[in-house]
Coordinates of C-alpha atoms and ligand atoms in Angstrom, one line a residue:
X1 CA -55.0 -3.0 19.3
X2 CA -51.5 -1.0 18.7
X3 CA -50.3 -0.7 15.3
X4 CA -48.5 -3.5 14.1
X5 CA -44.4 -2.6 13.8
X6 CA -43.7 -1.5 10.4
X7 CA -40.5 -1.3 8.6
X8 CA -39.7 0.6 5.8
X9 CA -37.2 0.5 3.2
X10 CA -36.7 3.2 1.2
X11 CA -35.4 2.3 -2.2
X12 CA -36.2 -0.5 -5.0
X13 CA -32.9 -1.9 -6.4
X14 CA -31.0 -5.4 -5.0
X15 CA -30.2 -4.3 -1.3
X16 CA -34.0 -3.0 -0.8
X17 CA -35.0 -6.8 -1.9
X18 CA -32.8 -8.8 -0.1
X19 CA -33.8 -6.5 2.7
X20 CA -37.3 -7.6 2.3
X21 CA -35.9 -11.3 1.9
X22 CA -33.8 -11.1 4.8
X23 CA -36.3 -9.9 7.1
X24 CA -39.0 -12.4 6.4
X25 CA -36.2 -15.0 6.7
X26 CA -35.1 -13.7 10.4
X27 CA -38.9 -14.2 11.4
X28 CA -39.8 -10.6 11.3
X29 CA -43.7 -11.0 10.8
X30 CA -44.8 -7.1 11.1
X31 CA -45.5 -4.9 8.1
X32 CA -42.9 -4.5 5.3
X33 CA -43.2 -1.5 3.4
X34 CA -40.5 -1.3 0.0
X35 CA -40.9 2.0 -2.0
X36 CA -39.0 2.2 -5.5
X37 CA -38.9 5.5 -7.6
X38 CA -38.2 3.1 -10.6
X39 CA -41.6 1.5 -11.9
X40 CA -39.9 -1.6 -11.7
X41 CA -39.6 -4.5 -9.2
X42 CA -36.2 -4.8 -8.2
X43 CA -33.8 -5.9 -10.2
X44 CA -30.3 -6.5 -11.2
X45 CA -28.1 -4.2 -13.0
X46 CA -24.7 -6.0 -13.7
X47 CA -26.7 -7.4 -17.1
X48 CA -27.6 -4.0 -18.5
X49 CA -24.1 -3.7 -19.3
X50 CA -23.3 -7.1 -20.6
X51 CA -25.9 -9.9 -21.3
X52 CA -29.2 -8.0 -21.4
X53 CA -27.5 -4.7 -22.7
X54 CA -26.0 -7.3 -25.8
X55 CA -29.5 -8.9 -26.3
X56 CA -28.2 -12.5 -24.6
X57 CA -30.8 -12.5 -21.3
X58 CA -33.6 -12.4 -21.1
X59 CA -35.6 -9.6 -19.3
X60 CA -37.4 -11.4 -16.8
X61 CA -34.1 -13.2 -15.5
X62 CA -32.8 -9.6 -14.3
X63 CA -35.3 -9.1 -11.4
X64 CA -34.3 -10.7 -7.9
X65 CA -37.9 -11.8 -7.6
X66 CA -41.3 -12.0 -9.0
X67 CA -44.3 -10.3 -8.3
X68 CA -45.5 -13.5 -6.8
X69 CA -42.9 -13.4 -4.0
X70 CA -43.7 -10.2 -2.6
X71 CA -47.3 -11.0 -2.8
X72 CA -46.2 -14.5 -0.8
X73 CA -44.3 -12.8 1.3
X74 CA -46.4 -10.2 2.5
X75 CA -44.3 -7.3 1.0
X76 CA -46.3 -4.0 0.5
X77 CA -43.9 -2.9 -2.9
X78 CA -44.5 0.9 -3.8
X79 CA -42.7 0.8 -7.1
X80 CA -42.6 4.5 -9.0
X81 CA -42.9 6.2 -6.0
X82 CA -40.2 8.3 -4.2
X83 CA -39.2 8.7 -0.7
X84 CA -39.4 12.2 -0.9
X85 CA -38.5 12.9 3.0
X86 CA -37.8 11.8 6.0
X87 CA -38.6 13.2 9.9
X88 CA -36.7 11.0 12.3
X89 CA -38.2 12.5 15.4
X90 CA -41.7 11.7 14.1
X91 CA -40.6 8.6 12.6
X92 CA -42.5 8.9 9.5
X93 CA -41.5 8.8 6.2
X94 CA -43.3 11.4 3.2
X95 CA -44.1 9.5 -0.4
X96 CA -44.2 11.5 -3.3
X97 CA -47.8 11.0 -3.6
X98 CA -48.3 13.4 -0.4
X99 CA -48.9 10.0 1.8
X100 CA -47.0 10.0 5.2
X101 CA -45.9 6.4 6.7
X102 CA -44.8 6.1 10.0
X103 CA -42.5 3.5 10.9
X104 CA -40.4 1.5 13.7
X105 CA -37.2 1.4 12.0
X106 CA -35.7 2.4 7.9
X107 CA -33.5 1.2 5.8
X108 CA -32.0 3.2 3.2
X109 CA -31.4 1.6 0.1
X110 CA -31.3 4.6 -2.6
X111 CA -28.2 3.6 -3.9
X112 CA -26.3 5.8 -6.4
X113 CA -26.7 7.9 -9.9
X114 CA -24.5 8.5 -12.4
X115 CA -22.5 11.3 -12.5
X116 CA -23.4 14.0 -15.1
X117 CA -21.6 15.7 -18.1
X118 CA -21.1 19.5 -17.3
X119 CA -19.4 20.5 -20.3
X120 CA -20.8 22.6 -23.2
X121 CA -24.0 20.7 -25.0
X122 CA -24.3 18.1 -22.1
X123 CA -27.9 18.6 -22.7
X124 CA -28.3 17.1 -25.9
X125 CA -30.6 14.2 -27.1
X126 CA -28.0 11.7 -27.8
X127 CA -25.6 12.1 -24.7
X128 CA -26.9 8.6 -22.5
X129 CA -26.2 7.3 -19.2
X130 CA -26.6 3.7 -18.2
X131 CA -28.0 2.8 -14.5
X132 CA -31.3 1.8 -15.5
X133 CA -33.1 -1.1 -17.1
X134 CA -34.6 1.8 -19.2
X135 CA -31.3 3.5 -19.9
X136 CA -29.8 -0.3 -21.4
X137 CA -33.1 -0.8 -23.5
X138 CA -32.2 3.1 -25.3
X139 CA -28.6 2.3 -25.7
X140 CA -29.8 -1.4 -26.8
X141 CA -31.8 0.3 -29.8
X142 CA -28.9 3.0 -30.1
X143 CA -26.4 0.3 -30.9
X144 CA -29.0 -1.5 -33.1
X145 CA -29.3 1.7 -35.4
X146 CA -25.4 3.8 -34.8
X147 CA -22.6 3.5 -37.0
X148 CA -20.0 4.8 -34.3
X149 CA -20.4 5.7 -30.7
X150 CA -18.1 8.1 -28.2
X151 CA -17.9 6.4 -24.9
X152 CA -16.5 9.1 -22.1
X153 CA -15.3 7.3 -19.1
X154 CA -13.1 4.0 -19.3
X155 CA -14.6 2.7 -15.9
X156 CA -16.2 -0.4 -15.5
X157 CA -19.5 0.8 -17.1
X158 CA -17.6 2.5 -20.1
X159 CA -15.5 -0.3 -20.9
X160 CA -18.3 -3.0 -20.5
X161 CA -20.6 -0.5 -23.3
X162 CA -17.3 -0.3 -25.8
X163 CA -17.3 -4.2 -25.4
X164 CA -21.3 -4.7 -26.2
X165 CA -21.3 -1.4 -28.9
X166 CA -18.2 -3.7 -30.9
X167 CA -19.6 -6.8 -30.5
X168 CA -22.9 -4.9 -32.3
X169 CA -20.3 -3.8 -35.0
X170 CA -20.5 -0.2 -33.9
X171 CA -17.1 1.8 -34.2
X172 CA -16.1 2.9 -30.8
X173 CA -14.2 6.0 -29.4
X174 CA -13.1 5.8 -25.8
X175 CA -12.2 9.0 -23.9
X176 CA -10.3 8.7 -21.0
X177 CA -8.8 11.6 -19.0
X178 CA -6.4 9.1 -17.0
X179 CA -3.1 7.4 -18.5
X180 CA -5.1 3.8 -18.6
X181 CA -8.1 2.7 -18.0
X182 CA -9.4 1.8 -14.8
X183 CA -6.5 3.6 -13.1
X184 CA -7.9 4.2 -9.8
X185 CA -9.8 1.1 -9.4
X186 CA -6.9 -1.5 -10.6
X187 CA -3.4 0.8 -11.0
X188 CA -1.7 1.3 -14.4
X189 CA -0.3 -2.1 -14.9
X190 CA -3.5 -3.8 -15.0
X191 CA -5.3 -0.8 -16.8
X192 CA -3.1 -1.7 -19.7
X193 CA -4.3 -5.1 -19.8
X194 CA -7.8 -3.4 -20.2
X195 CA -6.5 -0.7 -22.7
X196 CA -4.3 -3.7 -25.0
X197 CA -7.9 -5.8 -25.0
X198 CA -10.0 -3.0 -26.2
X199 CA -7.7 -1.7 -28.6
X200 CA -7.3 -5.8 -30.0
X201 CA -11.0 -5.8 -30.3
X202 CA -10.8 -2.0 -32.7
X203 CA -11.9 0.4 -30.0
X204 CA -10.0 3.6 -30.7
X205 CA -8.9 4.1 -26.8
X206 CA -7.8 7.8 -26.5
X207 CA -6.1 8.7 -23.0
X208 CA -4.9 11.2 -21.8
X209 CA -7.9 13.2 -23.4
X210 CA -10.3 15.4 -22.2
X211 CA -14.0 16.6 -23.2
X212 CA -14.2 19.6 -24.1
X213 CA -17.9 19.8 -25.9
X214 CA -20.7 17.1 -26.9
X215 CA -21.4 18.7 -30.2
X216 CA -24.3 17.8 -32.6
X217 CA -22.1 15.3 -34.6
X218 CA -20.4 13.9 -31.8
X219 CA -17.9 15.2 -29.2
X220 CA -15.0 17.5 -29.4
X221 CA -11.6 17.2 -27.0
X222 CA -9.4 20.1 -25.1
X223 CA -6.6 19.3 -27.7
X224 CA -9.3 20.7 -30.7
X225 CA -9.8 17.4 -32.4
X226 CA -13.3 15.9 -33.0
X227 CA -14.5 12.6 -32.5
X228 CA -18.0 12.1 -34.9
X229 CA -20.4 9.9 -33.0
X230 CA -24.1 9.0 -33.2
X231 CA -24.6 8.8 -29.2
X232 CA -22.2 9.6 -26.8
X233 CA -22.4 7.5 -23.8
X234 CA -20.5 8.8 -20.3
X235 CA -19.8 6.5 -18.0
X236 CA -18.1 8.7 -15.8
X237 CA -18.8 7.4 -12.2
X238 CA -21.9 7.7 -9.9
X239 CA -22.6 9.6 -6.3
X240 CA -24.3 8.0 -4.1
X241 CA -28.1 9.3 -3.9
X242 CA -27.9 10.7 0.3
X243 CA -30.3 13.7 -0.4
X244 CA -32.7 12.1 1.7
X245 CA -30.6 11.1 4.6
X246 CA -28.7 14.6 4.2
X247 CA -31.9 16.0 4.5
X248 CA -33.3 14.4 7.6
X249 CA -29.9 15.3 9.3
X250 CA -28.1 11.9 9.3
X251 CA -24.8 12.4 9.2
X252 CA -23.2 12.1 5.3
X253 CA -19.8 11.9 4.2
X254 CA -19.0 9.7 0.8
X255 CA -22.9 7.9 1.5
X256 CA -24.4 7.3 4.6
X257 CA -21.9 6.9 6.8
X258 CA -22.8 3.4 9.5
X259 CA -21.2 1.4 12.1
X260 CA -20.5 -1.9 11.5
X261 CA -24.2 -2.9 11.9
X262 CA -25.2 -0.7 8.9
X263 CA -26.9 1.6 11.6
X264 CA -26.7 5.2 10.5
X265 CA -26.4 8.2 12.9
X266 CA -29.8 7.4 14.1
X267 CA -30.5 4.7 15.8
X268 CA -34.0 3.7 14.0
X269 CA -32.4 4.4 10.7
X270 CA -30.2 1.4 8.6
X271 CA -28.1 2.1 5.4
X272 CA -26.6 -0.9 3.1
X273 CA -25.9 -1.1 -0.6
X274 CA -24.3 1.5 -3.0
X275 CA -25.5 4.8 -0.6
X276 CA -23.6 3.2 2.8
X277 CA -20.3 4.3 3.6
X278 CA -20.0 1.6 6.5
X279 CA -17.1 1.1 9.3
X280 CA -15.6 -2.6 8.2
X281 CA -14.0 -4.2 11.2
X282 CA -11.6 -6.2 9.2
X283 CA -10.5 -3.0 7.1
X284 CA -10.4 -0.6 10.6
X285 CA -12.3 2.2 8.8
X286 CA -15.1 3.4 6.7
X287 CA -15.9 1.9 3.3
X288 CA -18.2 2.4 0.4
X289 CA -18.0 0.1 -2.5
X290 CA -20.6 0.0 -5.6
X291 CA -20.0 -3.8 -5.9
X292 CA -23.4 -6.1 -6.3
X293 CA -22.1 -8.2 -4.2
X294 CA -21.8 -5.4 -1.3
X295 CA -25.7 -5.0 -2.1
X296 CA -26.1 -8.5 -2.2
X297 CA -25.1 -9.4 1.1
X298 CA -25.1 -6.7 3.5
X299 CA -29.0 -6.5 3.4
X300 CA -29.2 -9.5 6.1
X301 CA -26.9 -8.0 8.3
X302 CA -29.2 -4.6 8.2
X303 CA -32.0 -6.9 8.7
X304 CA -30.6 -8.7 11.6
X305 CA -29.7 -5.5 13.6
X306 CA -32.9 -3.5 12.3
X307 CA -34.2 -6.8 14.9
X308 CA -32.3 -5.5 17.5
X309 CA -29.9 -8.8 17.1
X310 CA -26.1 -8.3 16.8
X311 CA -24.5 -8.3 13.5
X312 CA -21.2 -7.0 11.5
X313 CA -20.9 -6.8 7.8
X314 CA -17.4 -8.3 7.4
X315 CA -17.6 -9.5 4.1
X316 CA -14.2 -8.5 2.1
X317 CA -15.1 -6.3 -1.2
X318 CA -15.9 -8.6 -4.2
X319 CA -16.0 -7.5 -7.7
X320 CA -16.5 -9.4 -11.6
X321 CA -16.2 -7.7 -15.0
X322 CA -16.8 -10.0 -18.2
X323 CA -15.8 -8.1 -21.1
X324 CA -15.5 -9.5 -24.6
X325 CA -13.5 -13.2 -23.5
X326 CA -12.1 -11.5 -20.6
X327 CA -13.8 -12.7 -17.1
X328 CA -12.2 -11.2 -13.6
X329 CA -13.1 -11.1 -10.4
X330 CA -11.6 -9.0 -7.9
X331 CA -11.4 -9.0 -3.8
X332 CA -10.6 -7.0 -1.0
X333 CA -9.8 -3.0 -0.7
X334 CA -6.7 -1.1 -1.5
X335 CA -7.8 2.4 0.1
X336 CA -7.4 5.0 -2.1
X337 CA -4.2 6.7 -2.1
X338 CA -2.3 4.7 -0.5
X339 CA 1.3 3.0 -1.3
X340 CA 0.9 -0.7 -2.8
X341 CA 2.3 -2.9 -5.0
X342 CA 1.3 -5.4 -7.7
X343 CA 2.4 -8.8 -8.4
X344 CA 1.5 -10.6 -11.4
X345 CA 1.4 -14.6 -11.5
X346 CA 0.9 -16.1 -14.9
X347 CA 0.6 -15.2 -18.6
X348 CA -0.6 -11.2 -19.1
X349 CA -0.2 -11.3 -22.4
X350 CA -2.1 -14.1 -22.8
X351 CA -5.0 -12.6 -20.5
X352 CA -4.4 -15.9 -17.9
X353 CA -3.2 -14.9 -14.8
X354 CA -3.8 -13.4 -11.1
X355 CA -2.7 -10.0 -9.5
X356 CA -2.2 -9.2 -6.1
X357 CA -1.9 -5.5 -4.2
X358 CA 0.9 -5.9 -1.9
X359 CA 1.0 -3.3 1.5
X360 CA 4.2 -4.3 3.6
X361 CA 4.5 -7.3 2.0
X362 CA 0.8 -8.4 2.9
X363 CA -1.6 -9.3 0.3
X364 CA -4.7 -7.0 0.4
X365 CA -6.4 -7.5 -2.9
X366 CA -6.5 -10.0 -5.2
X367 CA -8.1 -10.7 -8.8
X368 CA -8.1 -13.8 -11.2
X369 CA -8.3 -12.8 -14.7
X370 CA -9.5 -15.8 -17.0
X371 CA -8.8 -18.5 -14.5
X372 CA -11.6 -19.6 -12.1
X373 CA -10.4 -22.8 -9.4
X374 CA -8.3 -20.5 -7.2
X375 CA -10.8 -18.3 -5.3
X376 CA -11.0 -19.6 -2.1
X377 CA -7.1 -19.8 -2.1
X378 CA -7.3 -16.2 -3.0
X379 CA -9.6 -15.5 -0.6
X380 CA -8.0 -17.2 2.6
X381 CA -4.3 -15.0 1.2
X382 CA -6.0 -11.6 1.5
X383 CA -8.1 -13.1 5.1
X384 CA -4.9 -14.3 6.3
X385 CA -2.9 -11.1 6.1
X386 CA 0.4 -12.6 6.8
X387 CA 3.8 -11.9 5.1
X388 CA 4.8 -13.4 1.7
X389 CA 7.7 -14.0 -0.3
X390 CA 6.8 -11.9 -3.5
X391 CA 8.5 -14.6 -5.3
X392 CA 6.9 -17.6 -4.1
X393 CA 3.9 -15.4 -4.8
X394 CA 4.8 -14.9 -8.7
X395 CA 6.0 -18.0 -9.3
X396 CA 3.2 -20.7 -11.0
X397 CA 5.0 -23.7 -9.7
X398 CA 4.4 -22.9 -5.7
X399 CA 1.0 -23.6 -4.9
X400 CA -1.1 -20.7 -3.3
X401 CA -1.9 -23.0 -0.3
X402 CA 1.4 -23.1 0.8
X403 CA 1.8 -19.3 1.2
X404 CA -1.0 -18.9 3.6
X405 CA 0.0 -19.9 7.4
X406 CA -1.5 -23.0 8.8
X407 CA -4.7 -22.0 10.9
X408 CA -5.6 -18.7 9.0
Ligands
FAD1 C1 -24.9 -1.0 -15.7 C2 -24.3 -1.5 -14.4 C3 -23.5 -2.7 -14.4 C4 -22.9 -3.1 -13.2 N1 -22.1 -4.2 -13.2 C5 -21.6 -4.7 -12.1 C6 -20.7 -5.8 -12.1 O1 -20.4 -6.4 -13.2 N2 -20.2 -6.2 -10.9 C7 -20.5 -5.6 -9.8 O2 -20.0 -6.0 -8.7 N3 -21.3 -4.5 -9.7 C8 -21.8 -4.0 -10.8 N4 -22.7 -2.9 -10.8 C9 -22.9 -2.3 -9.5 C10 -24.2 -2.9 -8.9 O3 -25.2 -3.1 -9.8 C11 -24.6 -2.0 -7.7 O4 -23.6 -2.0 -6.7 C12 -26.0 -2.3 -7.1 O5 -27.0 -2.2 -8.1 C13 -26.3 -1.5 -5.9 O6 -27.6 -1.8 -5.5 P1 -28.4 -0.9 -4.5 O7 -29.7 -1.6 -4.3 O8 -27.6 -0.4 -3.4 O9 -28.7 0.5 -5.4 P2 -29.4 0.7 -6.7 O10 -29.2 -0.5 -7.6 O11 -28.9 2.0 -7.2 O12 -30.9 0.8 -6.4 C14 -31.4 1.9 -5.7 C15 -32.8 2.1 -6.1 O13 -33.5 3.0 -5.2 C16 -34.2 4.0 -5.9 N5 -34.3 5.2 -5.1 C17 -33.3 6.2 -4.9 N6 -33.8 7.2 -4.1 C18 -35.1 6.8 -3.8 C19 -36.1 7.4 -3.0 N7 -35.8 8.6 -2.4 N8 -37.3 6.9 -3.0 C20 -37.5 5.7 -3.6 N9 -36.6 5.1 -4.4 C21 -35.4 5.6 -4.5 C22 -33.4 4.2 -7.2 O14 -34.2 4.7 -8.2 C23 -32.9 2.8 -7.5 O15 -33.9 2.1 -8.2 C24 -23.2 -2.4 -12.0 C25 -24.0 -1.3 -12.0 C26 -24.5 -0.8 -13.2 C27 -25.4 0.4 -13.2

């Protein structure tokens, strides 16, 4: 009898799940192989920074599915185990228990890690990251037990901690090297939205400042000043994890680099998630995003060409924060670098109102901050990619429908 077609995924987070999901649902009825470092089942992270990381959710509500499902579904789950190479010629893959798989085709779904203090006393005990379930449940009883906290970093993950740490009552330092937060992600007028909200809610938002040394009491910056701190917590970006496809000679370049059907530079080998740089049709180039909803949804396109049927991932990039009683989403891609504008429409100061990122007069990104019935208007703007007035567009009193052309 030959042996029945296996695929394996390599990786244990969201887009290694739906991968599993999406395969079963496309028919696919061989073997299923899913092999996690973590010794979790998959799960979600956006919580660890918000609900779960504040004590709101529950535990068991963070992981996409139960043991019961994989069981159900026939999914061989290898959780605490690493991928720890693969030989495309041979088509096998090597588990960190010495075990060898072979299989028919991979995906790569190892996602990304957070970047790592290098300055003097990185090392010590109190300086945490957040990625993992593990990591929230330490800084969870850190904030339980600190009086003040240094946060480095006013990303997404650094200004979602300052948010839980204050709503613990811990005293908060931010350090950010940038003039605003979030300055390459949203631009400097909407960073000061984010900066005027943390510093309402009594986080001590220093920018313009750099780290110079995590000290035993805390941290010091370049200008000499220190900053006392019980835990210092850097949030200071993530790479995506590509040793393993660097290593088995795909080609790398900002993740694993993909066509548009996630398929890497070998054609038995898939990438999705945080780790794939992929080429987006509607965007004309390459793009990695670490969105959930990027490794939400491009799983069942991997899943459909791993099949050998055709598939795109077209799917505009889509991103949510909730901090304190601020909720946003954001969507679509300004590439970085390049010359944009932004248009407000509505109240800033009141923390009410949307934003788009104008190329040529085009609308390219869009984000509602604290108002929620005008996504799918948002949406078909940044699809359509026609002209608009700027001031129709920042002007309440002209509905959004009637700046996007009939039949886009
Ligand atoms: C704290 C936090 C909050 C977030 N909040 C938001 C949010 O509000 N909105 C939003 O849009 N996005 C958010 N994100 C981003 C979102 O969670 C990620 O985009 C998503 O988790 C990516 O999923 P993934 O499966 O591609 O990778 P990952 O979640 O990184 O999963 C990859 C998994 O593979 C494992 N792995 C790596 N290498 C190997 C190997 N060689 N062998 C076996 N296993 C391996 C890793 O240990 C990891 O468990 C947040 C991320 C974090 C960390």
């Amino acid at each position: 009898m030959p042996a029945p077609t296996t695929f394996v995924i390599a990786g244990g987070g969201l887009a290694a799940a739906k991968a599993a999901e999406a395969l079963r649902e496309e028919g696919f009825d061989g073997t299923i192989v899913l092999v996690g470092r973590e010794p979790h089942l998959p799960y979600e992270r956006p919580p660890l920074s918000k609900g779960y990381l504040q004590g709101g959710d529950e535990r068991q509500k963070i992981f996409v599915h139960d043991a019961g499902w994989y069981r159900e579904h026939a999914v061989d789950v290898r959780t605490g185990v690493t991928v720890t190479a693969v030989d495309p010629a041979a088509h096998q893959v090597t588990l960190s228990g010495g075990e060898r798989l072979r299989y028919d085709k991979l995906l790569l779904a190892t996602g990304a890690t957070p970047r790592r203090l290098t300055v003097p006393g990185h090392d010590r005990g109190h300086v945490l990251y957040l990625r993992t379930v593990d990591d929230s449940d330490r800084l969870r009883a850190t904030l339980s037990t600190a009086r003040r906290i240094a946060v480095v970093g006013a990303g997404w993950i650094g200004l979602e901690t300052a948010a839980a740490a204050r709503a613990a009552g811990v005293a908060v330092t931010v350090i950010e090297q940038e003039r605003q937060p979030l300055l390459g992600a949203l631009g400097p007028e909407i960073g000061a939205v984010f900066a005027g909200l943390h510093r309402e809610h009594g986080v001590d938002l220093r920018l313009g400042a750099r780290l110079a040394e995590v000290t035993e009491e805390g941290v010091r910056l370049a200008d000499g000043s220190h900053i006392d701190a019980d835990a210092v917590v850097a949030g200071i970006g993530a790479v995506p994890d590509t040793d393993l496809a660097a290593a088995a000679g795909l080609t790398v370049d900002n993740g694993v680099k993909t066509t548009a059907d996630l398929r890497t530079s070998d054609p038995d080998i898939f990438a999705a998630g945080d780790v794939a740089n992929a080429y987006h049709p509607r965007l004309g180039g390459h793009v990695r995003v670490e969105h959930w909803a990027n490794a939400l949804n491009q799983p069942a396109v991997a899943a459909r060409a791993m099949l050998g049927k055709e598939a795109a991932y077209e799917e505009l990039p889509y991103f949510y924060t909730d901090q304190y009683d601020l909720g946003m989403e954001y969507l679509g891609h300004v590439p970085p670098g390049t010359a944009h504008d932004v248009v407000v429409r509505g109240d800033v100061r009141e923390r009410a109102f949307l934003a788009f990122w104008l190329r040529d007069d085009r609308v390219i990104a869009a984000m509602n901050v604290n108002i929620w019935d005008q996504g799918d208007q948002l949406k078909a703007l940044v699809l359509a990619g026609s002209p608009v007035e700027r001031a129709a567009l920042a002007d309440p009193s002209v509905a959004l429908e009637r700046l996007v052309p009939s039949g886009a």
